[in-house]
């Protein structure tokens, strides 16, 4: 269900960031008891209506964006903004190039620093970094600490630090999606962004999009 169904906010959310409110899974109950936690990963996004709606519903919302002016800013009772970006590796201070991304850390590192064990919803709009981030979450078993994933994925090019011919790239993408399935994540919603170019790996693709929003629920989540 779209977050608009939980709030009285008449302003529509620009993108359908959909979450699963099926009674069989815990999120709807955790929202009602105001015990849920949302992490939102983005890069200079001005569309934060989803985060505001979740915060207004009583969820503890942490928004990560390296363009934020101050290190940590609290907006209202439930919404925090952090001048950090989630990456698939932690920076090495001994490497000069890594100093440029000193505000970027792995999600597992952030969880440890914040003292958080679980995330009810992880929303990510990372402009083609999402594939490597998803790989890191799977390899380090962080994904098992997440109740729902809502990812915007880009397929007009392989993505950051993803290489190989087209078939190799597709197999890599497929392997990540298959790993989610093996960990009992169920895809419950997809959205095709028709405002984006109709491209697939730098080739025109009729009736397709270069950008999709995919939502999964962890069916093991308690």
JSON list of C-alpha atoms in Angstrom, two decimals, residues 156 197-209:
[
{"chain": "A", "resi": 156, "resn": "UNK", "atom": "CA", "xyz": [20.46, 2.06, -18.62]},
{"chain": "A", "resi": 197, "resn": "UNK", "atom": "CA", "xyz": [14.49, 7.25, -21.08]},
{"chain": "A", "resi": 198, "resn": "UNK", "atom": "CA", "xyz": [13.54, 3.90, -22.63]},
{"chain": "A", "resi": 199, "resn": "UNK", "atom": "CA", "xyz": [17.02, 2.44, -22.34]},
{"chain": "A", "resi": 200, "resn": "UNK", "atom": "CA", "xyz": [18.49, -0.92, -21.37]},
{"chain": "A", "resi": 201, "resn": "UNK", "atom": "CA", "xyz": [22.30, -1.17, -21.13]},
{"chain": "A", "resi": 202, "resn": "UNK", "atom": "CA", "xyz": [22.78, 1.86, -23.41]},
{"chain": "A", "resi": 203, "resn": "UNK", "atom": "CA", "xyz": [20.37, 0.55, -26.05]},
{"chain": "A", "resi": 204, "resn": "UNK", "atom": "CA", "xyz": [16.89, 1.79, -26.83]},
{"chain": "A", "resi": 205, "resn": "UNK", "atom": "CA", "xyz": [14.23, -0.54, -25.46]},
{"chain": "A", "resi": 206, "resn": "UNK", "atom": "CA", "xyz": [10.65, -0.11, -26.63]},
{"chain": "A", "resi": 207, "resn": "UNK", "atom": "CA", "xyz": [7.95, -0.11, -23.91]},
{"chain": "A", "resi": 208, "resn": "UNK", "atom": "CA", "xyz": [10.55, -0.29, -21.17]},
{"chain": "A", "resi": 209, "resn": "UNK", "atom": "CA", "xyz": [12.19, 2.18, -18.80]}
]
